[in-house]
Coordinates of N, CA and C in Angstrom, one line a residue:
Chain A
X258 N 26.7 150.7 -74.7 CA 26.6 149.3 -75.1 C 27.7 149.0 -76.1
X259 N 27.7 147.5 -76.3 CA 29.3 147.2 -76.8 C 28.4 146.9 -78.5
X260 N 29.4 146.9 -79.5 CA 28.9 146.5 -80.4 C 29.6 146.0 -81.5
X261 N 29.5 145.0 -82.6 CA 30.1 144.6 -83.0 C 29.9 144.8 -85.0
X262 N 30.7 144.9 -85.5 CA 30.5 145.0 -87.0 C 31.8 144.0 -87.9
X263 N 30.7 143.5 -88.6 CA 31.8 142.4 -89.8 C 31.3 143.5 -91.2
X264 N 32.2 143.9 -91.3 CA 32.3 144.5 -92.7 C 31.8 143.4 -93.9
X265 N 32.5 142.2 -94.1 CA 31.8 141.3 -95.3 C 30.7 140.3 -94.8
X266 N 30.0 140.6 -96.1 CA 28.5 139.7 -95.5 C 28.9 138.4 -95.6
X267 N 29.3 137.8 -96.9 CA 30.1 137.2 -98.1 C 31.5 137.0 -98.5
X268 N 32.0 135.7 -98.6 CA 33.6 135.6 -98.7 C 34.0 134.2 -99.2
X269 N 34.3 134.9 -101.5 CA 34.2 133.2 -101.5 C 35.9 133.2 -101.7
X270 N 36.1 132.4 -101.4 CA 37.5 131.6 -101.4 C 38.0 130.5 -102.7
X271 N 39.5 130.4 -102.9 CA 39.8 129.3 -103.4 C 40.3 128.4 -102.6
X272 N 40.5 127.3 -102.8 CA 41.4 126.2 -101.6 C 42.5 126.6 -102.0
X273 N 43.0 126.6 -100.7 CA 44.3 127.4 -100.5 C 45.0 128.4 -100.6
X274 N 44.1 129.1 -100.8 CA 44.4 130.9 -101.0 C 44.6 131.0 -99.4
X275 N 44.7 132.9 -98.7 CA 44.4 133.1 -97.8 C 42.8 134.1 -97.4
X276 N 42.9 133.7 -96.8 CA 41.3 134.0 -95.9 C 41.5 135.1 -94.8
X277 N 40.9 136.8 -95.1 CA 40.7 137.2 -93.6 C 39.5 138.3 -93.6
X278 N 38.7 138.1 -92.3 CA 37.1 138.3 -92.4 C 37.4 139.2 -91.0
X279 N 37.0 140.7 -91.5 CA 37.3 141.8 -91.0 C 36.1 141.7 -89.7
X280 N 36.8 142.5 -88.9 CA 35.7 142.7 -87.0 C 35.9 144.4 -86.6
X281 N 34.8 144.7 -86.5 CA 35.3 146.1 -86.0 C 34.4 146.1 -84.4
X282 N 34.5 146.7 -83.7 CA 34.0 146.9 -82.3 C 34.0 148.0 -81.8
X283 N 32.8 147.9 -81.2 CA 32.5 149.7 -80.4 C 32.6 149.5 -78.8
X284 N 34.0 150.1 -78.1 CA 33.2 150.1 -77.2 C 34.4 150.9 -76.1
X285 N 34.2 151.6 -75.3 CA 34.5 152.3 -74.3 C 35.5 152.0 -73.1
X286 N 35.7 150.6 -73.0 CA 35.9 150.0 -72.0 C 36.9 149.0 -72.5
X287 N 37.6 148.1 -71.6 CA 38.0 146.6 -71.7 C 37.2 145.8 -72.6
X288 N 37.8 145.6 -73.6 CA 36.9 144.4 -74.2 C 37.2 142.8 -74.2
X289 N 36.3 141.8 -74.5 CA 37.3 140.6 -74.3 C 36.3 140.1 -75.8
X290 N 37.3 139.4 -76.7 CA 36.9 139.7 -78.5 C 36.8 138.1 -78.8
X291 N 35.9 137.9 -79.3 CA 35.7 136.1 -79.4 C 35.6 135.9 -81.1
X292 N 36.2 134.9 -81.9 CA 35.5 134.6 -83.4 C 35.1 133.2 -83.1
X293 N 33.5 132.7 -83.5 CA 32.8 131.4 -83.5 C 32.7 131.3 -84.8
X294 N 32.5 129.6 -85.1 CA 32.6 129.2 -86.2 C 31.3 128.6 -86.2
X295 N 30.7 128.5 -87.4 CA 28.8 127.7 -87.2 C 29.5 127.1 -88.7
X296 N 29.1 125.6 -88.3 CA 28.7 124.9 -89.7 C 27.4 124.9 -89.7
X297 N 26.8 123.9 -91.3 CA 25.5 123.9 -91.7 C 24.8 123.5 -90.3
X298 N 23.9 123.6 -89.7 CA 22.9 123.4 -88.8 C 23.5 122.4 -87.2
X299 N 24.8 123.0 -87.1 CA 25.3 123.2 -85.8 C 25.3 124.4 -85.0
X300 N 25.9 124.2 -83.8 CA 26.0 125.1 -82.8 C 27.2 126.4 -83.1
X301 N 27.6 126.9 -82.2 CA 28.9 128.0 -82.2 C 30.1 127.1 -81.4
X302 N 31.2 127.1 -82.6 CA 32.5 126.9 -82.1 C 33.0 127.8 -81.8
X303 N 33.6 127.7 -80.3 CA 34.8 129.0 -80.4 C 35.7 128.3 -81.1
X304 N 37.0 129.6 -82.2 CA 37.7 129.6 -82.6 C 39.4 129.6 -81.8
X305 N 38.7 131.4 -81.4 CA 39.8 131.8 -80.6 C 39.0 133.0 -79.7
X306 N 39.7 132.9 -78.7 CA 39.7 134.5 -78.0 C 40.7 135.8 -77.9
X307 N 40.3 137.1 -77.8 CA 41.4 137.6 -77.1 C 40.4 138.6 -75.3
X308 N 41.7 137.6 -74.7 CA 40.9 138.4 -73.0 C 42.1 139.7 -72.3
X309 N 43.3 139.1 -72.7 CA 44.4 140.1 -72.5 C 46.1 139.8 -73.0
X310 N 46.7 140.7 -72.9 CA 48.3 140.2 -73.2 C 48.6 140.0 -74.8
X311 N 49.3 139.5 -75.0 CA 49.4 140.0 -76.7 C 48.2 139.9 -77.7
X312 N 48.6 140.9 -78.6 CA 47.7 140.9 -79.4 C 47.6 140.4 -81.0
X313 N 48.4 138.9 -80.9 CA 48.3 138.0 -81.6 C 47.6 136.8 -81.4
X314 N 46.4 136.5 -81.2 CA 45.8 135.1 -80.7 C 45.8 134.2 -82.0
X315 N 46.4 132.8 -81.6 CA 46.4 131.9 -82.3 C 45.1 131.2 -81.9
X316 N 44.2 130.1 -82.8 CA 43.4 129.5 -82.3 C 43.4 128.3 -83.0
X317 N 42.3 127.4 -82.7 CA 41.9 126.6 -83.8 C 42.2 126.1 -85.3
X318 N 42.0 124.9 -85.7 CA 41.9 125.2 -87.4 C 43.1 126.0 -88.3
X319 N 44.2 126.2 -87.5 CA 44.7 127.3 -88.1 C 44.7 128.4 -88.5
X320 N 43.8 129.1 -87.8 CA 43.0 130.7 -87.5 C 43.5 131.1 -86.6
X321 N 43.8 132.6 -86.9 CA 44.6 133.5 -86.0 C 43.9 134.6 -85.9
X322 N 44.1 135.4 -85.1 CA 43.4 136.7 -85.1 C 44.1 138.1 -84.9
X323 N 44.4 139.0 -85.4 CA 45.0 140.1 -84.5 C 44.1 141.3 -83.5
X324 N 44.2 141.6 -82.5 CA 43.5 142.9 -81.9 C 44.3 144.1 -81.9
X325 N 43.3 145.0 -82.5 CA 44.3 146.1 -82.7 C 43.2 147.1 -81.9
X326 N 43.6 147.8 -80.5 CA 43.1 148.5 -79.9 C 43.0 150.0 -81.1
X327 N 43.9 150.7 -81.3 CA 43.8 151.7 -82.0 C 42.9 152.3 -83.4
X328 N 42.3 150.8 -84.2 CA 41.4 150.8 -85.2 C 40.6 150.1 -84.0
X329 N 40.3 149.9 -83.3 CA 39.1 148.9 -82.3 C 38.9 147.5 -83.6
X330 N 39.3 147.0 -83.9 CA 39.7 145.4 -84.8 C 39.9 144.4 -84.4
X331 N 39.7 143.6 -85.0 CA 40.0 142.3 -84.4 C 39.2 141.2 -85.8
X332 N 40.8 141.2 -86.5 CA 40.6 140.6 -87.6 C 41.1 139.5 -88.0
X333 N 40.4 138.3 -88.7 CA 40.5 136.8 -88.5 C 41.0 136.4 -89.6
X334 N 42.3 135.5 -89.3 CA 43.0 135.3 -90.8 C 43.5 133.8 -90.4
X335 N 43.2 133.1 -92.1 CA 43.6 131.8 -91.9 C 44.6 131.5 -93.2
X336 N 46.1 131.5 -93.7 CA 47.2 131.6 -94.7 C 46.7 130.8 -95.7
X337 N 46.0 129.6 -95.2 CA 45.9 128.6 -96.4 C 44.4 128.2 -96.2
X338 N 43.2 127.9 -96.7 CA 41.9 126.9 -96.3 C 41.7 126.2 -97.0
X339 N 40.6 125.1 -96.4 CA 40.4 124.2 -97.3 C 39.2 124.3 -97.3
X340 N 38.3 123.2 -97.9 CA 37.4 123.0 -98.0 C 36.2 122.8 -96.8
X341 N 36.4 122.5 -96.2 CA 36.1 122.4 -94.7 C 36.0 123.4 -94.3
X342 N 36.4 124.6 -94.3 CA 36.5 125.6 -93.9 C 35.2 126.6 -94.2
X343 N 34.5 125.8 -95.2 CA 33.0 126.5 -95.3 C 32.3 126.6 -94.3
X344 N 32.0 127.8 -93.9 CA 30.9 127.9 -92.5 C 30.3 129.9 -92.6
X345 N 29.6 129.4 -91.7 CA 29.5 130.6 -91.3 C 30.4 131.2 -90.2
X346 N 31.0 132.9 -90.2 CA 32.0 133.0 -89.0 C 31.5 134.2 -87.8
X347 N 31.5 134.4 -86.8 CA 30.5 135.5 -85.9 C 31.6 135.7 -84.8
X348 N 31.9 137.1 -85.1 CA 33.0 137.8 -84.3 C 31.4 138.2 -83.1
X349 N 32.2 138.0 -81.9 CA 31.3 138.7 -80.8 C 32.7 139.7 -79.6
X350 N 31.7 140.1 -78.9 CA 31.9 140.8 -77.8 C 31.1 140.8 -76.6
X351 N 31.8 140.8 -75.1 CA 31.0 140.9 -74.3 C 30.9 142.3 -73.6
X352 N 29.7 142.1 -73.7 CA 29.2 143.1 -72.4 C 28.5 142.9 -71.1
X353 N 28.6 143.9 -70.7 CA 28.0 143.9 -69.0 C 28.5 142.8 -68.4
X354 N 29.9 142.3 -68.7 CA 30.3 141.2 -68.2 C 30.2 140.1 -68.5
X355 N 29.0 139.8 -68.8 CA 28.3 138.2 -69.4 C 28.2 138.1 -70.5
X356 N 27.4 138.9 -71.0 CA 26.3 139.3 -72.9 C 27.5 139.0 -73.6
X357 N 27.1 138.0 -74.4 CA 28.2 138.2 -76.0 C 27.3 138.7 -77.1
X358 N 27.4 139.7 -77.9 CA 27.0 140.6 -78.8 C 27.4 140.0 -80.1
X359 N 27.1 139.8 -80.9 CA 27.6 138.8 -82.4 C 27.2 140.2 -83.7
X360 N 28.3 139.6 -84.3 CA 28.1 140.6 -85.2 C 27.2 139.9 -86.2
X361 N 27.0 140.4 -87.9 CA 25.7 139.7 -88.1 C 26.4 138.7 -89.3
X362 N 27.6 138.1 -89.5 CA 28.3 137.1 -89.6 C 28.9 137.0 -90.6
X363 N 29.9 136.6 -91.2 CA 30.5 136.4 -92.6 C 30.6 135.0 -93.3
X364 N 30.1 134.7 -94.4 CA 30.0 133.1 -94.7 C 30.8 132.9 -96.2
X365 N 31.6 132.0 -95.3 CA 33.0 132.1 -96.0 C 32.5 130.5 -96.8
X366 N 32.8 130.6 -98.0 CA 32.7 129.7 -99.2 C 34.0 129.3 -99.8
X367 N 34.3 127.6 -100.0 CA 35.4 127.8 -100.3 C 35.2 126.7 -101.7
X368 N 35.9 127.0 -102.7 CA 35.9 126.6 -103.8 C 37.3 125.7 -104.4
X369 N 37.1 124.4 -104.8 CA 38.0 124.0 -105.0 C 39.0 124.6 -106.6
Chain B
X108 N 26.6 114.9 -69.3 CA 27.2 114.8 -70.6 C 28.6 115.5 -71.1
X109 N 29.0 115.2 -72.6 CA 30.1 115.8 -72.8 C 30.1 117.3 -73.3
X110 N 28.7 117.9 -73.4 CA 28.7 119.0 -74.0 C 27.3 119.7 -73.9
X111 N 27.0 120.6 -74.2 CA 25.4 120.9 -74.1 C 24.4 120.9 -75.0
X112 N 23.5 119.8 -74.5 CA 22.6 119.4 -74.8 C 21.1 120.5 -75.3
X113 N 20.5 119.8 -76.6 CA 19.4 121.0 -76.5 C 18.0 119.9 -77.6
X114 N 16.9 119.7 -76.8 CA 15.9 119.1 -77.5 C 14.8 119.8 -77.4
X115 N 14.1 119.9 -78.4 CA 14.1 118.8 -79.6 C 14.9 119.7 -80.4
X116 N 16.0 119.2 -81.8 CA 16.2 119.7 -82.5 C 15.7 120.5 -83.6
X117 N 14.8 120.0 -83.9 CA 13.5 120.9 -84.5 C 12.4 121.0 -84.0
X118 N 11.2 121.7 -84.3 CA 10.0 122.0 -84.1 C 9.5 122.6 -84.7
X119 N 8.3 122.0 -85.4 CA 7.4 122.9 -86.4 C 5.9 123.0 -85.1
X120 N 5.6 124.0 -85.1 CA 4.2 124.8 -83.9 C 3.6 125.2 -84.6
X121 N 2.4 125.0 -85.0 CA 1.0 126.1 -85.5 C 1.3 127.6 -84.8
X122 N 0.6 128.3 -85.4 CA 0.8 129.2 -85.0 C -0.3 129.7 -84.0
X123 N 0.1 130.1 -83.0 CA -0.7 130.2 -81.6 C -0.4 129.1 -80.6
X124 N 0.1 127.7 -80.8 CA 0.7 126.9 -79.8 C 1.4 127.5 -79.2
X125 N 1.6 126.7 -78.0 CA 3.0 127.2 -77.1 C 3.8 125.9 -77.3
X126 N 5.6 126.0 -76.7 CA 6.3 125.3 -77.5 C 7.2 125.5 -76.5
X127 N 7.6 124.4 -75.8 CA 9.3 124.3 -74.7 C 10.2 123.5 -75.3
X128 N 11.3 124.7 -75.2 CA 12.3 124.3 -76.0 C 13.6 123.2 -74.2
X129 N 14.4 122.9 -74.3 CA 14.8 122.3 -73.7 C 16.2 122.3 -73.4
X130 N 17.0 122.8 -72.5 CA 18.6 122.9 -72.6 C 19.4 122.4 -71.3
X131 N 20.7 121.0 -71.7 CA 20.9 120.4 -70.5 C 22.3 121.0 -70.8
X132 N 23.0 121.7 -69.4 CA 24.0 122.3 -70.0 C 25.3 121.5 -69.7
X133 N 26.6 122.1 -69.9 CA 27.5 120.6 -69.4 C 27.4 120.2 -67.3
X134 N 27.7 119.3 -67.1 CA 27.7 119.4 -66.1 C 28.8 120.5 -64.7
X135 N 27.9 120.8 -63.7 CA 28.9 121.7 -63.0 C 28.8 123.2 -63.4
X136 N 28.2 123.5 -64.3 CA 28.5 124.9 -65.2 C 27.1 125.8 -64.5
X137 N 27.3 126.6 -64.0 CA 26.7 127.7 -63.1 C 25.7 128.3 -63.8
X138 N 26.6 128.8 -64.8 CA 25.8 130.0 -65.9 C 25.4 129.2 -67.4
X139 N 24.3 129.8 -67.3 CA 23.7 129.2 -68.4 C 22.7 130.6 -69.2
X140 N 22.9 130.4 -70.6 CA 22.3 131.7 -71.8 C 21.7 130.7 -72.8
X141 N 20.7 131.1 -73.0 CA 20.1 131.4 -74.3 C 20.1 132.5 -75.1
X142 N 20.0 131.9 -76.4 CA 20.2 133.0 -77.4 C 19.8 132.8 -78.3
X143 N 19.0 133.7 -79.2 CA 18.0 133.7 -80.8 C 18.3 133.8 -82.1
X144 N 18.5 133.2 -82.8 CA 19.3 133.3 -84.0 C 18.2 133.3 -85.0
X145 N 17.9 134.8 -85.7 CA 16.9 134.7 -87.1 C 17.7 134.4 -88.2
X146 N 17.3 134.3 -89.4 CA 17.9 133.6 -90.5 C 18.5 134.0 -91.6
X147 N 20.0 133.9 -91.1 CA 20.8 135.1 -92.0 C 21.5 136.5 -90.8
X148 N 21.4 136.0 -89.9 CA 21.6 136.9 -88.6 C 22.9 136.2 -87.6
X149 N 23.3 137.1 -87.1 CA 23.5 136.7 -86.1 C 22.7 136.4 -84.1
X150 N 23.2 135.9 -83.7 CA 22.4 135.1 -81.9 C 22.9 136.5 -81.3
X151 N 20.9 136.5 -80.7 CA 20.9 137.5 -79.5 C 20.1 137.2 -78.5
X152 N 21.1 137.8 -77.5 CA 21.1 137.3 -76.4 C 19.5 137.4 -76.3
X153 N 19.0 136.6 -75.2 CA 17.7 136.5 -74.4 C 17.4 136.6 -73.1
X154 N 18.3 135.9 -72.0 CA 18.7 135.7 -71.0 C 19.9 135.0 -70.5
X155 N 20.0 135.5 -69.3 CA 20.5 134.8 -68.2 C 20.5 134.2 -66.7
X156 N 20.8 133.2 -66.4 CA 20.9 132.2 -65.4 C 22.4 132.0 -64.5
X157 N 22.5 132.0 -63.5 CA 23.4 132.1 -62.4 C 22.6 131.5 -61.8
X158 N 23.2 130.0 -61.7 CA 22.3 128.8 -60.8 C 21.1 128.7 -61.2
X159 N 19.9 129.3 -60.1 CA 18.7 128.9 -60.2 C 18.5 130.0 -60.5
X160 N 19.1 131.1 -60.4 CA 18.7 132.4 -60.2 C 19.0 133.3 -61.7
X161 N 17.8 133.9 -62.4 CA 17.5 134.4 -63.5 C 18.0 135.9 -63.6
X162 N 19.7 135.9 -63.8 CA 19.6 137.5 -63.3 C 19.4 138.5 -64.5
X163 N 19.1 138.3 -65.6 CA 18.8 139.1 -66.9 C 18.3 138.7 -67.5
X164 N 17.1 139.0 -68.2 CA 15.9 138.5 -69.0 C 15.4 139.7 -70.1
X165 N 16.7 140.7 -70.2 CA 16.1 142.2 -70.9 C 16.0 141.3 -72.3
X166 N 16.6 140.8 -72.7 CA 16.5 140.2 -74.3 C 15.0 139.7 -75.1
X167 N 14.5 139.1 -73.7 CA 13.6 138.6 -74.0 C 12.3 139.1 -74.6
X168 N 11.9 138.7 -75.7 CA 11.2 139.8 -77.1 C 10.1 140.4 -76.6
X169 N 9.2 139.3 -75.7 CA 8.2 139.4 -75.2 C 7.6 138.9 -74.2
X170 N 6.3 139.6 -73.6 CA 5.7 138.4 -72.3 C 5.4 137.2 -72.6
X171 N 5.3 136.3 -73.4 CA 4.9 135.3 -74.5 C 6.4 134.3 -74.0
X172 N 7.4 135.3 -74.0 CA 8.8 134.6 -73.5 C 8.3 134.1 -72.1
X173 N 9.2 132.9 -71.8 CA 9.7 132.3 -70.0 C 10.4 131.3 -70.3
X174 N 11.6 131.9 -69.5 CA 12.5 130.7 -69.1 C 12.9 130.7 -68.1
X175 N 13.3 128.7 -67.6 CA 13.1 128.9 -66.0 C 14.4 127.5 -65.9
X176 N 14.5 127.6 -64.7 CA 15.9 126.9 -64.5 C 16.1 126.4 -62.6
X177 N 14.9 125.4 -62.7 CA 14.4 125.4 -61.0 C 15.5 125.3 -60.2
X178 N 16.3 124.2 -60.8 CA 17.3 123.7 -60.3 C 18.6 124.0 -60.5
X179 N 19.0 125.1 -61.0 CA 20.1 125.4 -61.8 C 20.9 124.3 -62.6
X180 N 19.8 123.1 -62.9 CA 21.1 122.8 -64.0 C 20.4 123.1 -65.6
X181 N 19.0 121.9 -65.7 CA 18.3 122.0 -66.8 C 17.4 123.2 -66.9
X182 N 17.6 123.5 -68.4 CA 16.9 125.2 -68.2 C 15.7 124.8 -69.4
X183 N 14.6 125.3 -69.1 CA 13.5 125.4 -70.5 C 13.0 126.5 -70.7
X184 N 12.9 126.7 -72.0 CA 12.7 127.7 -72.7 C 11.3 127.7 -73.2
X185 N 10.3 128.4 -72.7 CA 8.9 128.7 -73.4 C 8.1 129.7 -74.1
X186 N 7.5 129.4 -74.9 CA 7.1 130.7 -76.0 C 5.6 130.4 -75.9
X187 N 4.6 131.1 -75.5 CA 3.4 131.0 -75.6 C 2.5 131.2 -76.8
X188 N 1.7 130.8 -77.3 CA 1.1 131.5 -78.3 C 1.8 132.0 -79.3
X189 N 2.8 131.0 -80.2 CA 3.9 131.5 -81.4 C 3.7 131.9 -82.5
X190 N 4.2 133.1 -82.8 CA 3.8 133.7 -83.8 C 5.1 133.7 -84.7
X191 N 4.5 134.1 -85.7 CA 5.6 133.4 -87.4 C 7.0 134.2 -86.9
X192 N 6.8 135.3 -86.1 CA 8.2 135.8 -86.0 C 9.3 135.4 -85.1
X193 N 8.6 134.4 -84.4 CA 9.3 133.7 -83.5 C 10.2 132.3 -84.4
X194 N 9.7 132.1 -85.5 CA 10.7 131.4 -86.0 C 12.1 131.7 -86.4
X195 N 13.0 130.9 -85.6 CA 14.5 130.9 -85.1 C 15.3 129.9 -84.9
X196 N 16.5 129.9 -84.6 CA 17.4 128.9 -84.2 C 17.5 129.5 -82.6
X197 N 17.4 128.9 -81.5 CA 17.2 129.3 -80.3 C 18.7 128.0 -79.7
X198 N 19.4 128.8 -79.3 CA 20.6 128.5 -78.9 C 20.9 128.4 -77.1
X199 N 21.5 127.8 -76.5 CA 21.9 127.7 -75.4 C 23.5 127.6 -75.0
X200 N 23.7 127.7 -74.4 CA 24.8 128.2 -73.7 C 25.5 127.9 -72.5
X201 N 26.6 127.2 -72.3 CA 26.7 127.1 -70.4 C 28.4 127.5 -70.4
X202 N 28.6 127.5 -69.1 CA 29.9 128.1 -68.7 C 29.8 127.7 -67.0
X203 N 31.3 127.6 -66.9 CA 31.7 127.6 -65.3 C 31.7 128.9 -64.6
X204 N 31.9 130.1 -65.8 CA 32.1 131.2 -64.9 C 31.1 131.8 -65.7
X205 N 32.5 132.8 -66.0 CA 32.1 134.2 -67.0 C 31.9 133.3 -68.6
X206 N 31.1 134.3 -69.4 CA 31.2 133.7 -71.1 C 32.4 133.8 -71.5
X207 N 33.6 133.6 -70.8 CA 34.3 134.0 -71.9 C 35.2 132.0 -72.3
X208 N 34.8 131.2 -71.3 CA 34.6 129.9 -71.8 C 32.9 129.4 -72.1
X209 N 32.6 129.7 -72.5 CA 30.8 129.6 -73.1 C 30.8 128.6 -73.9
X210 N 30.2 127.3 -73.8 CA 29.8 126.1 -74.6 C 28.2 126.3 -75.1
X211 N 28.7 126.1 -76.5 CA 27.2 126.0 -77.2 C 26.7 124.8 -77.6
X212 N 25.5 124.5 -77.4 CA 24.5 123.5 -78.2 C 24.0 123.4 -79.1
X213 N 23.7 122.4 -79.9 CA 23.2 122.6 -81.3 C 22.4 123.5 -81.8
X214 N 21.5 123.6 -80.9 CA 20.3 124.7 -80.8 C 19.2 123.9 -81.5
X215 N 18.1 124.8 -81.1 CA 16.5 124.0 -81.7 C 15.7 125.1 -82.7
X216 N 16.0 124.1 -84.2 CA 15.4 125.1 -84.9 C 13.9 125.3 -85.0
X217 N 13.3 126.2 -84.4 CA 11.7 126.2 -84.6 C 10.9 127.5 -85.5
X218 N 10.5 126.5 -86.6 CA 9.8 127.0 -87.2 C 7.8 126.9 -87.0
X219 N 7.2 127.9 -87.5 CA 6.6 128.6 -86.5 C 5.3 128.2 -88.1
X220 N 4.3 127.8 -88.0 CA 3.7 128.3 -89.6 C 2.2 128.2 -89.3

């Protein structure tokens, strides 16, 4: 089974500093690596994906991601944030084809 | 609609009600997931839907769980007899294919007391 780990529980920020909320991933196989964004008492945004081909995905908002097969990574960096950018963030993975696996999320605070 | 739909957004249930949660997904979109979100957690999976047809249900916590989807579009979610641990954010999900374009819905937060 595929699995997913965010190293920080917690991530507070200044406005406009840089921001990056670490992904680690277990798994044996092809993976295809997602980061969702959750505001207060909304749904999941996708950010960005990576499904194949380089391993720089741009996304959203100004969030980028790199995948690094060799550390199994897939880490989410944004150069500058703002305020808005408060949310909760949930690196996932799929398995068995379908299943997205969420890791247990990082909630990035940003402070003026 | 333009996105997927999920009512009621809240729900407070005694404990021992049963409780259908409700999810309309975008139109056209085949596959359809739910998913559980406890508080401070991350969403795990529950099931899945390919049309009408329910092909994975391992998530699901308990027999207390059902979810059904007659028609493959609108899917409801039912909890029988809820108990405090069932209080969650219960999420839905749709896609044309595979998850890897997956639209989510607000989700229905149900608290349980």
């Amino acid at each position: 089974a595929q699995s997913v780990t965010q190293l920080d529980s917690q991530v507070p920020v200044f406005e406009e500093a840089p921001v990056e909320l670490r992904c680690n991933y277990s798994s044996s196989v092809s993976v295809y690596l997602f980061w969702y964004v959750q505001y207060p008492n909304q749904g999941l945004q996708l950010l960005l994906k990576y499904l194949s081909g380089s391993t720089l995905v741009k996304g959203i908002n100004g969030f980028e991601a790199e995948f690094n097969k060799s550390q199994t990574s897939f880490h989410l960096r944004k150069p500058s944030v703002h305020i808005s950018d408060t949310a909760e963030y949930f690196c996932a993975v799929v398995s068995n084809d379908y299943k997205l696996s969420f890791g247990a999320g990082t909630t990035v605070t940003v402070r003026a | 609609g333009a996105g997927v739909s999920q009512s009621p957004r809240y729900k407070v249930a005694k404990r021992g009600q049963d409780v259908a949660l409700r999810c309309d997904p975008i139109s056209g979109h085949v596959s359809l997931f739910w998913y559980q979100q406890a508080l401070g957690q991350g969403p795990e999976f529950l099931t899945y839907f390919q049309n009408e047809a329910q092909l994975d249900k391992s998530g699901l916590p308990s027999d207390r769980f059902f979810a059904e989807r007659p028609e493959g579009s609108v899917s409801t979610l039912k909890i029988q007899r809820t108990q405090q641990e069932d209080s969650a954010v219960y999420l839905c999900a749709s896609s044309s294919g595979k998850p890897t374009e997956a639209f989510f819905g607000q989700g229905t937060r149900l608290t349980v007391v």
